[in-house]
PDB file of N, CA and C in Angstrom:
ATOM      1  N   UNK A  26      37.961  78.066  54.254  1.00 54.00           N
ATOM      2  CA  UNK A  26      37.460  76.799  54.709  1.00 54.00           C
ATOM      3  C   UNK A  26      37.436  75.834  53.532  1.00 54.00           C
ATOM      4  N   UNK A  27      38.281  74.891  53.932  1.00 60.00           N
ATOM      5  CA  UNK A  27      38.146  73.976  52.495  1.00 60.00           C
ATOM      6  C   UNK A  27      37.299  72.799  52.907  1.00 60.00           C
ATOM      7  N   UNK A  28      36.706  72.204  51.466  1.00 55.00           N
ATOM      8  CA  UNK A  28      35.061  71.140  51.246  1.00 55.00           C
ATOM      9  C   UNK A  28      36.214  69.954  51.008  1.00 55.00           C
ATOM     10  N   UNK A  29      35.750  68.757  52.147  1.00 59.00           N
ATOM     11  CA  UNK A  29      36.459  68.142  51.118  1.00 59.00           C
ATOM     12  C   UNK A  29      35.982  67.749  50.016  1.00 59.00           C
ATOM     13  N   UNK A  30      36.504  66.287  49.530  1.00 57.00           N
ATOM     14  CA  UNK A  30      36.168  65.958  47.701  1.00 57.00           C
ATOM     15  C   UNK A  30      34.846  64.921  47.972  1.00 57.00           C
ATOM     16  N   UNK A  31      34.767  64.550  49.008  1.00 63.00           N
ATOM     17  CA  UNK A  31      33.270  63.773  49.476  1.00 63.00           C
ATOM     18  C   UNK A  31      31.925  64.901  49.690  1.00 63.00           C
ATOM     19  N   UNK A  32      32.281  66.080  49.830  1.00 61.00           N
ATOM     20  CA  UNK A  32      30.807  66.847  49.383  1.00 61.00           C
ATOM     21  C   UNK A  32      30.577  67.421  48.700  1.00 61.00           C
ATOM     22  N   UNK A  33      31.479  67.248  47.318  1.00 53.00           N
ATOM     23  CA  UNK A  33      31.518  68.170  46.147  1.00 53.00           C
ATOM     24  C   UNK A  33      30.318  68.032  44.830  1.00 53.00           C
ATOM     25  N   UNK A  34      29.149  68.296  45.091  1.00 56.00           N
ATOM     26  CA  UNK A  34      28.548  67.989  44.031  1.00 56.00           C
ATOM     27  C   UNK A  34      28.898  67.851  42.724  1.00 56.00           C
ATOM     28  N   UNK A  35      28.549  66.903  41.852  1.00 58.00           N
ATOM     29  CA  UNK A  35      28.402  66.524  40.439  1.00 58.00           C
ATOM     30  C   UNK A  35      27.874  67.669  39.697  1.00 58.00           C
ATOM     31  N   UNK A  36      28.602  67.343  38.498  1.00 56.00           N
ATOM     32  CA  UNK A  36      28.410  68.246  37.535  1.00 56.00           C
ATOM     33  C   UNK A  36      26.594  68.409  37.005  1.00 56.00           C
ATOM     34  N   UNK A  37      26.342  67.545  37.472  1.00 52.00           N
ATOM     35  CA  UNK A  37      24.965  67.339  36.741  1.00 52.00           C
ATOM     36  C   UNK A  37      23.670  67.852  38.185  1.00 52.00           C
ATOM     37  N   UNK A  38      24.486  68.206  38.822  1.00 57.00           N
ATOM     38  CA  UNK A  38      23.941  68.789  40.415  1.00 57.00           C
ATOM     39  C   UNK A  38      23.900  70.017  40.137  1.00 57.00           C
ATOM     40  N   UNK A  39      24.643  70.601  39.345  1.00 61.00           N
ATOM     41  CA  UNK A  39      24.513  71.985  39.250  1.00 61.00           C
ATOM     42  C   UNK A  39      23.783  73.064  37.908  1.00 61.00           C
ATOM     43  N   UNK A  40      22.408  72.380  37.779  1.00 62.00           N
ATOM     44  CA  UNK A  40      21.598  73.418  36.632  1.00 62.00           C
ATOM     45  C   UNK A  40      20.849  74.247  37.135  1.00 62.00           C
ATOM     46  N   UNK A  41      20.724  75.304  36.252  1.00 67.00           N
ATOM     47  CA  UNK A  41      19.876  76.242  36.290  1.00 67.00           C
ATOM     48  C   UNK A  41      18.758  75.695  36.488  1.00 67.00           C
ATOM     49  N   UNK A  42      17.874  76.990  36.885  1.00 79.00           N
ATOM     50  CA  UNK A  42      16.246  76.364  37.061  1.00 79.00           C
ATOM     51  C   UNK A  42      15.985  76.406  35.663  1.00 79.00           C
ATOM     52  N   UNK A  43      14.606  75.666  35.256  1.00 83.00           N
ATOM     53  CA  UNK A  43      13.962  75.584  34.354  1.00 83.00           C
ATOM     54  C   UNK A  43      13.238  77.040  33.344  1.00 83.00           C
ATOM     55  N   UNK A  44      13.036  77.577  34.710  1.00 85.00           N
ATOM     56  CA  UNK A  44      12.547  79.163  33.682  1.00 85.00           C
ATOM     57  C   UNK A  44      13.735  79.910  33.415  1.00 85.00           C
ATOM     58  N   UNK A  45      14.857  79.682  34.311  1.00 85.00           N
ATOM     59  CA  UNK A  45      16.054  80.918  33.578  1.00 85.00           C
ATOM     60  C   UNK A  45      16.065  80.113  32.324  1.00 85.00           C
ATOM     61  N   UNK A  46      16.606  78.885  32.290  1.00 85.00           N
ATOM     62  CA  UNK A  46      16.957  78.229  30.611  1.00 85.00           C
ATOM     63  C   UNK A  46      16.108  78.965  29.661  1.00 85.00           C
ATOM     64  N   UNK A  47      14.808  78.513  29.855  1.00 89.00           N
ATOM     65  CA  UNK A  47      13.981  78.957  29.030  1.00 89.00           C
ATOM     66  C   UNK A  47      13.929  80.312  29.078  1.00 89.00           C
ATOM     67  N   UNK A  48      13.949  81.290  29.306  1.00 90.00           N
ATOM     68  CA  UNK A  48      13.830  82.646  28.910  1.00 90.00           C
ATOM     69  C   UNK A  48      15.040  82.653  28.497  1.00 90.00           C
ATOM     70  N   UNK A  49      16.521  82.563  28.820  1.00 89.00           N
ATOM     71  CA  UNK A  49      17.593  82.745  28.448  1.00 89.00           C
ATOM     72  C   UNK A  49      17.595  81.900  26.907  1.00 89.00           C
ATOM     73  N   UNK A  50      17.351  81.130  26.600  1.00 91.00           N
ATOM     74  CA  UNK A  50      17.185  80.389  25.050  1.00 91.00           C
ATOM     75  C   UNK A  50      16.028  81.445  24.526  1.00 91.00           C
ATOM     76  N   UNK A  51      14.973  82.081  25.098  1.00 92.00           N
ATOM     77  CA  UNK A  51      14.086  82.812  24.143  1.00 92.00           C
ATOM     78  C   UNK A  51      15.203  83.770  23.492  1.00 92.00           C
ATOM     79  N   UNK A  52      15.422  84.471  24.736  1.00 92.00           N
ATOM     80  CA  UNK A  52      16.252  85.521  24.437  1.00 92.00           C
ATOM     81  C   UNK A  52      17.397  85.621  23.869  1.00 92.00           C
ATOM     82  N   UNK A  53      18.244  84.467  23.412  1.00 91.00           N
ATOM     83  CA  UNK A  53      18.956  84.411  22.738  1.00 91.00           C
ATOM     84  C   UNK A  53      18.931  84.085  21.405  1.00 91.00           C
ATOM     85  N   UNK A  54      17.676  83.554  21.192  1.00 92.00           N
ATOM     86  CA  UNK A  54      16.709  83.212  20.193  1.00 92.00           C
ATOM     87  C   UNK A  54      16.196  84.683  18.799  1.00 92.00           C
ATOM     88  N   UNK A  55      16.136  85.171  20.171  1.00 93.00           N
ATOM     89  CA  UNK A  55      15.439  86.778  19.184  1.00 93.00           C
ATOM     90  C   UNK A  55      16.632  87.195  18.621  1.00 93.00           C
ATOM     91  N   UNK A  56      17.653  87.414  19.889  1.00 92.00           N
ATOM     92  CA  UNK A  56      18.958  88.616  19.585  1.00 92.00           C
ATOM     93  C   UNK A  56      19.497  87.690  18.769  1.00 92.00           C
ATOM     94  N   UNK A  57      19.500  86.218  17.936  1.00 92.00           N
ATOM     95  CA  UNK A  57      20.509  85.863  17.449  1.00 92.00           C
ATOM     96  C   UNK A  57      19.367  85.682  15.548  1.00 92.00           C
ATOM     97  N   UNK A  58      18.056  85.984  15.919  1.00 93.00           N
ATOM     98  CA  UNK A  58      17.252  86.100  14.696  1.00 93.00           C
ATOM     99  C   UNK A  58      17.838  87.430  13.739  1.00 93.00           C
ATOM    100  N   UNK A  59      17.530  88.609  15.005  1.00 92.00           N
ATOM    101  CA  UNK A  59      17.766  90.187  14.865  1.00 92.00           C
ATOM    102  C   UNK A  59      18.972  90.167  13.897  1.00 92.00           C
ATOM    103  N   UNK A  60      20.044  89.802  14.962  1.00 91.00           N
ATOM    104  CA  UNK A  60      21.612  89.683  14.100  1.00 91.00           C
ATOM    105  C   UNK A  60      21.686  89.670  12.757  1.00 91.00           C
ATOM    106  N   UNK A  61      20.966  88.274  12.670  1.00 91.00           N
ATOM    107  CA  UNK A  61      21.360  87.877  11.091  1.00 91.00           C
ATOM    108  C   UNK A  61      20.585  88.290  10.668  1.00 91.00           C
ATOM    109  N   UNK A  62      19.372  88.910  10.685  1.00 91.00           N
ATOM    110  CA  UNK A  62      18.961  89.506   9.713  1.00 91.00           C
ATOM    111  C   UNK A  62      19.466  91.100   9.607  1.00 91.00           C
ATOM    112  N   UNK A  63      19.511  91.747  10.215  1.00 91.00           N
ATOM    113  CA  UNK A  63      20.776  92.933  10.245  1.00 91.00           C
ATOM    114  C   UNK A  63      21.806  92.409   9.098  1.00 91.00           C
ATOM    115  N   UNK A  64      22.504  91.483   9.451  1.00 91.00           N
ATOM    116  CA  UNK A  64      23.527  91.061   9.110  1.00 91.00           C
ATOM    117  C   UNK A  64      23.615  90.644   7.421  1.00 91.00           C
ATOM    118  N   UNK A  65      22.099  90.258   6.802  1.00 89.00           N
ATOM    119  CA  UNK A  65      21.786  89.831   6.020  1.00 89.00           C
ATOM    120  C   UNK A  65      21.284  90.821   4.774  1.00 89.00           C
ATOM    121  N   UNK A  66      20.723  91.842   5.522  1.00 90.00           N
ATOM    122  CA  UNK A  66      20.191  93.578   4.903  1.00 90.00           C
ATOM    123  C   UNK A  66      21.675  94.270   4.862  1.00 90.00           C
ATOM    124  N   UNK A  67      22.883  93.850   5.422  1.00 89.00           N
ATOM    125  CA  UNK A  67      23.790  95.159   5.310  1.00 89.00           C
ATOM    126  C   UNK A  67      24.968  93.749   6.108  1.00 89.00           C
ATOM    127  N   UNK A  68      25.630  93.469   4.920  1.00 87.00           N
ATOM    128  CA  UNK A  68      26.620  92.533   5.388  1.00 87.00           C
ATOM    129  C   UNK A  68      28.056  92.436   5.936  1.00 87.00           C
ATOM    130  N   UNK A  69      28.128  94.197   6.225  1.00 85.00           N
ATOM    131  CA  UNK A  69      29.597  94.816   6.731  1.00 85.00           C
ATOM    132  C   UNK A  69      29.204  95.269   8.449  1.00 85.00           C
ATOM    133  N   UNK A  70      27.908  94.831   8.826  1.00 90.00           N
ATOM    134  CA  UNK A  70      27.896  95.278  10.245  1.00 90.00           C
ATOM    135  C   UNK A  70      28.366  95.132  11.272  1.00 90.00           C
ATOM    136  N   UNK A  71      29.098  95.554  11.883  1.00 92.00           N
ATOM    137  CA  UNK A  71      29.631  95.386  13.273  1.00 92.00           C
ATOM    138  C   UNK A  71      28.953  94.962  14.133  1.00 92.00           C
ATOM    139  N   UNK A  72      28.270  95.592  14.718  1.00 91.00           N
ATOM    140  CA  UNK A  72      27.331  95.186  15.563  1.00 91.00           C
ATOM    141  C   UNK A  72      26.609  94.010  16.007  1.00 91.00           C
ATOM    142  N   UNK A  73      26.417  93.277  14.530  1.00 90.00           N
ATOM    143  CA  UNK A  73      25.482  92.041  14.472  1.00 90.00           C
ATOM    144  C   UNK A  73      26.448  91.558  14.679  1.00 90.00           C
ATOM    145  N   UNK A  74      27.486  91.495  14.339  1.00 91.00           N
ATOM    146  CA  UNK A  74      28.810  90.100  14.499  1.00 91.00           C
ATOM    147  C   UNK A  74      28.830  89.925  15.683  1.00 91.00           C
ATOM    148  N   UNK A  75      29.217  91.718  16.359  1.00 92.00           N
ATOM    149  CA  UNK A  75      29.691  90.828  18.129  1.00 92.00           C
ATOM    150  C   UNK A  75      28.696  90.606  18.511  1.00 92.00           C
ATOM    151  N   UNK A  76      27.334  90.450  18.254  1.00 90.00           N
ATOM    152  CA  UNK A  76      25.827  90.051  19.004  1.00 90.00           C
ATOM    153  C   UNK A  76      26.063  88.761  18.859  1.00 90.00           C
ATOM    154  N   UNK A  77      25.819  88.067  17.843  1.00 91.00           N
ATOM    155  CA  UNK A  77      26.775  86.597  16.922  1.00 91.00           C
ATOM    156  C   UNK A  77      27.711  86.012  17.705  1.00 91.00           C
ATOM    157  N   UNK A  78      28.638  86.848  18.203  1.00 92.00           N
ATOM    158  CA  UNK A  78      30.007  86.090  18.554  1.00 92.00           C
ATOM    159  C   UNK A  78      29.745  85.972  20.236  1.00 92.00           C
ATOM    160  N   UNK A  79      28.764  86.848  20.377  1.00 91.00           N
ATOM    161  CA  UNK A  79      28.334  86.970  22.298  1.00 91.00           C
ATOM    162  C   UNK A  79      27.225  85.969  22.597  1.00 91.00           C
ATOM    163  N   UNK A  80      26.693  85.547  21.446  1.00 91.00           N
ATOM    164  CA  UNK A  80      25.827  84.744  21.828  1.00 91.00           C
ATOM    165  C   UNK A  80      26.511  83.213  21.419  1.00 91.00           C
ATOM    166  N   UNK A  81      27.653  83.071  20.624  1.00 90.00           N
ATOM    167  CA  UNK A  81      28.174  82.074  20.422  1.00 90.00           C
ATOM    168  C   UNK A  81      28.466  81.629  21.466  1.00 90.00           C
ATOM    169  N   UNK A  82      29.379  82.427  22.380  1.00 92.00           N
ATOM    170  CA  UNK A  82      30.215  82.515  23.758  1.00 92.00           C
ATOM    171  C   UNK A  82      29.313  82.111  24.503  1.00 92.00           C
ATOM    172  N   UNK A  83      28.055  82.651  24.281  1.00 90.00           N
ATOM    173  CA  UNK A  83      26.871  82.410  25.733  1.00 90.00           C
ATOM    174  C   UNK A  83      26.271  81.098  25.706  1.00 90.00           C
ATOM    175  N   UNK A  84      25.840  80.051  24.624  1.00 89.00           N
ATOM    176  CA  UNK A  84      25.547  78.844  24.113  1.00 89.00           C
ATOM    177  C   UNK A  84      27.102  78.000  24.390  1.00 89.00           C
ATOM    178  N   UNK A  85      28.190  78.398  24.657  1.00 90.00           N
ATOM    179  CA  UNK A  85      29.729  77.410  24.305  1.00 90.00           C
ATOM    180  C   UNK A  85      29.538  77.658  26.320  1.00 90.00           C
ATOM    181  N   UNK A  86      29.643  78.361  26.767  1.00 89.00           N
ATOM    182  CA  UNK A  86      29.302  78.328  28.392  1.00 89.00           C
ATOM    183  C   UNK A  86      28.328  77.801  28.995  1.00 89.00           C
ATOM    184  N   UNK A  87      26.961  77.947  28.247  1.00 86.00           N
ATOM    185  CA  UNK A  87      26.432  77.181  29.173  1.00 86.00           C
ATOM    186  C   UNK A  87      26.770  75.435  28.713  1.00 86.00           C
ATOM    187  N   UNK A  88      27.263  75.135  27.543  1.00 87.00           N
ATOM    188  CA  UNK A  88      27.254  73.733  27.558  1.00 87.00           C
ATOM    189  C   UNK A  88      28.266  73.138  28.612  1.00 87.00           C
ATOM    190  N   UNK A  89      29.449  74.185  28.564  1.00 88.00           N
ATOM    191  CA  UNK A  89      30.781  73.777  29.193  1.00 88.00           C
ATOM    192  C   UNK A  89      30.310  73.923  31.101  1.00 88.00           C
ATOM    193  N   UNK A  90      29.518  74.628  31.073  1.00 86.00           N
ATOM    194  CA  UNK A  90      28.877  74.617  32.322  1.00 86.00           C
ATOM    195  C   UNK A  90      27.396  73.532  32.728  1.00 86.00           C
ATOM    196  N   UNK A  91      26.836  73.120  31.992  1.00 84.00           N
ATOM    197  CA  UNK A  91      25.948  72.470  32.412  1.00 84.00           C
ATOM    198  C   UNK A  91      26.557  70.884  31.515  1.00 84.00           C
ATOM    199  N   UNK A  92      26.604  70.928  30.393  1.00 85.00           N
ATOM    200  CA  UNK A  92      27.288  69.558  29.768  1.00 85.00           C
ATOM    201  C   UNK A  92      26.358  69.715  28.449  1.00 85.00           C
ATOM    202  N   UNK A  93      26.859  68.992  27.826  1.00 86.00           N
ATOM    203  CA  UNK A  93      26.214  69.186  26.611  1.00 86.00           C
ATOM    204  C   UNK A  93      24.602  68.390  26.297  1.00 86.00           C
ATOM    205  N   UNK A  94      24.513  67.418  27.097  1.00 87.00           N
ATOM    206  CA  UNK A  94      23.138  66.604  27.181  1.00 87.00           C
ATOM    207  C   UNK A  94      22.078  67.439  28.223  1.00 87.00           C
ATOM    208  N   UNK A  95      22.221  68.600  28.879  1.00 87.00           N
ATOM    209  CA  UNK A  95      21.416  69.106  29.794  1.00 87.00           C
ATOM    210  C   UNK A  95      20.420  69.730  28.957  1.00 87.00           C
ATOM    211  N   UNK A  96      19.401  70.311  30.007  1.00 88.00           N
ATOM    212  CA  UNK A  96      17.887  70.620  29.172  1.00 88.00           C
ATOM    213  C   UNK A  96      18.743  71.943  29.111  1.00 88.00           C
ATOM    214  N   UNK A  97      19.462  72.453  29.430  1.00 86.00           N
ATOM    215  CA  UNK A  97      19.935  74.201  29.467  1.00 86.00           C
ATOM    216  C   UNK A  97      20.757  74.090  28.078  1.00 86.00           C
ATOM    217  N   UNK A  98      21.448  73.403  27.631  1.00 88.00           N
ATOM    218  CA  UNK A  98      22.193  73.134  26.161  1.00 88.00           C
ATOM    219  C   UNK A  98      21.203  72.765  25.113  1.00 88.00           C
ATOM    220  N   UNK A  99      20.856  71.941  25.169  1.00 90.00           N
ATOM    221  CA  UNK A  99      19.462  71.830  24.322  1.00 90.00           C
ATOM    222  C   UNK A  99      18.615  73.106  24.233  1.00 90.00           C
ATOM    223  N   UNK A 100      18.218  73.799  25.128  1.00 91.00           N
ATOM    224  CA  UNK A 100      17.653  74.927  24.577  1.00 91.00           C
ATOM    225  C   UNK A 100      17.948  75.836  24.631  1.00 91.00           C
ATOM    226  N   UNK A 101      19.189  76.272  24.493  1.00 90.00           N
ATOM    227  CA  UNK A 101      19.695  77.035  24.137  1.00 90.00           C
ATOM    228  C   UNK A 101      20.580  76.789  22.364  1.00 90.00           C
ATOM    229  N   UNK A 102      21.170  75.389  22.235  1.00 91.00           N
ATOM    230  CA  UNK A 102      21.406  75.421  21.196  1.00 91.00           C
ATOM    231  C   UNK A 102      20.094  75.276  20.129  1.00 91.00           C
ATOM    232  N   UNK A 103      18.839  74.776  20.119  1.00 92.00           N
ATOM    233  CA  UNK A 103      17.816  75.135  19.454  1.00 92.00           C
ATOM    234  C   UNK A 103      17.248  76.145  19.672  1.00 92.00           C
ATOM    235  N   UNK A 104      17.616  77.332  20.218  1.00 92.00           N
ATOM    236  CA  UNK A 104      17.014  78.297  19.970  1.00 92.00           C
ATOM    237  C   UNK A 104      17.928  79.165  18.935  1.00 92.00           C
ATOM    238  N   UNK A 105      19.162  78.799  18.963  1.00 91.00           N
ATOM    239  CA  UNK A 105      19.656  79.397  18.441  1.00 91.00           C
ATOM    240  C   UNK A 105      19.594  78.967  16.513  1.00 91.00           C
ATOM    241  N   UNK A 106      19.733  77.854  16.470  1.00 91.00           N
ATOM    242  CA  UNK A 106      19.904  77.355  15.258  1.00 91.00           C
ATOM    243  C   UNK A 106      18.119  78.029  14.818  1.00 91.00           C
ATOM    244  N   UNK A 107      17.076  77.718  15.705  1.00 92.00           N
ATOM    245  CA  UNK A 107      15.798  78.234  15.527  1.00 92.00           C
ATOM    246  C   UNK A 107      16.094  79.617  14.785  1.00 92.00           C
ATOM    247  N   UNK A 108      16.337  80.216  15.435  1.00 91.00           N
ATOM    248  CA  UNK A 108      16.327  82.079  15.390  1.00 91.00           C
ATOM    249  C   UNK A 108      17.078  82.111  13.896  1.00 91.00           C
ATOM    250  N   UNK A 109      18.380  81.307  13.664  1.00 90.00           N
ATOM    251  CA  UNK A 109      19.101  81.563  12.282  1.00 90.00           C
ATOM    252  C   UNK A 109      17.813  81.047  11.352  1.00 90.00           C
ATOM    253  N   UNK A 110      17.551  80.131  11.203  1.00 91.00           N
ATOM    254  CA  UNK A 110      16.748  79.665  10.383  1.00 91.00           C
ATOM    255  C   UNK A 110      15.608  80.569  10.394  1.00 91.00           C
ATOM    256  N   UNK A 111      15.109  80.809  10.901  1.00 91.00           N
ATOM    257  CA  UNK A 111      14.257  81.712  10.651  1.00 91.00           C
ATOM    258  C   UNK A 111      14.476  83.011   9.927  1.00 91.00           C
ATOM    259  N   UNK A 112      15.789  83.437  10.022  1.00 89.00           N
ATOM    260  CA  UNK A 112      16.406  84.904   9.976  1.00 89.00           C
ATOM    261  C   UNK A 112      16.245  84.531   7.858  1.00 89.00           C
ATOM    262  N   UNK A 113      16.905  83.300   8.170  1.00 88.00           N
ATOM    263  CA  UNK A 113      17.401  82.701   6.370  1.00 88.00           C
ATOM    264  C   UNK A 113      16.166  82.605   5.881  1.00 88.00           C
ATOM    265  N   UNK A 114      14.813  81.698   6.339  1.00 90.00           N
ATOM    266  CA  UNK A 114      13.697  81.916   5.563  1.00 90.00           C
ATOM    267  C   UNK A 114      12.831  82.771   5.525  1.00 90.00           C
ATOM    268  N   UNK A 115      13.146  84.035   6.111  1.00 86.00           N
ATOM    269  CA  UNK A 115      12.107  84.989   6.108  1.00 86.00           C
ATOM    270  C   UNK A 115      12.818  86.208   5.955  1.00 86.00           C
ATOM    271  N   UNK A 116      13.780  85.961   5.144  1.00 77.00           N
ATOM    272  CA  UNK A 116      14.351  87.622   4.738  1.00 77.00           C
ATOM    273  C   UNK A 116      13.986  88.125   3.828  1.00 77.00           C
ATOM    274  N   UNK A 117      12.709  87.836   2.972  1.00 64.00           N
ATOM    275  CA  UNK A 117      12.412  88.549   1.738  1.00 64.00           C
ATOM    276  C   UNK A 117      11.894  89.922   2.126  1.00 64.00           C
TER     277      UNK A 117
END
């Protein structure tokens, strides 16, 4: 059954609810703290990279999926830059 192009919602019609964002930015928040600091104690790890490179992927989708000005990009890209920074000032 095809829609036509008169009921096709806008890109900006289609976000997540408010609590997936937010738990999904916590949680990407931790696993991308964890990483680098793994990553930072032992700098040949595997593991932390593809955590790194899965959560890169997961922050580059939701922007390309919600847009880059949505509340779901925003918190997800500050959680992430959050979690590094944190990883960098508190590795002693």
């Amino acid at each position: 059954m095809a829609v036509s192009p008169e009921r096709l919602p806008e890109r900006a019609d289609i976000a997540p609810p408010l609590a997936a964002s937010v738990l999904s930015a916590l949680a990407l928040g931790v696993v991308v703290y964890f990483a680098l600091r793994i990553l930072l104690l032992s700098p040949g790890n595997v593991l932390a990279l593809v955590c790194l490179v899965l959560m890169g992927l997961s922050v580059g989708n939701t922007v390309r999926r919600s847009g880059l000005r949505s509340l779901a990009a925003a918190l997800m890209l500050g959680a992430a830059l959050l979690g590094g920074l944190l990883a960098f000032v508190l590795r002693g």
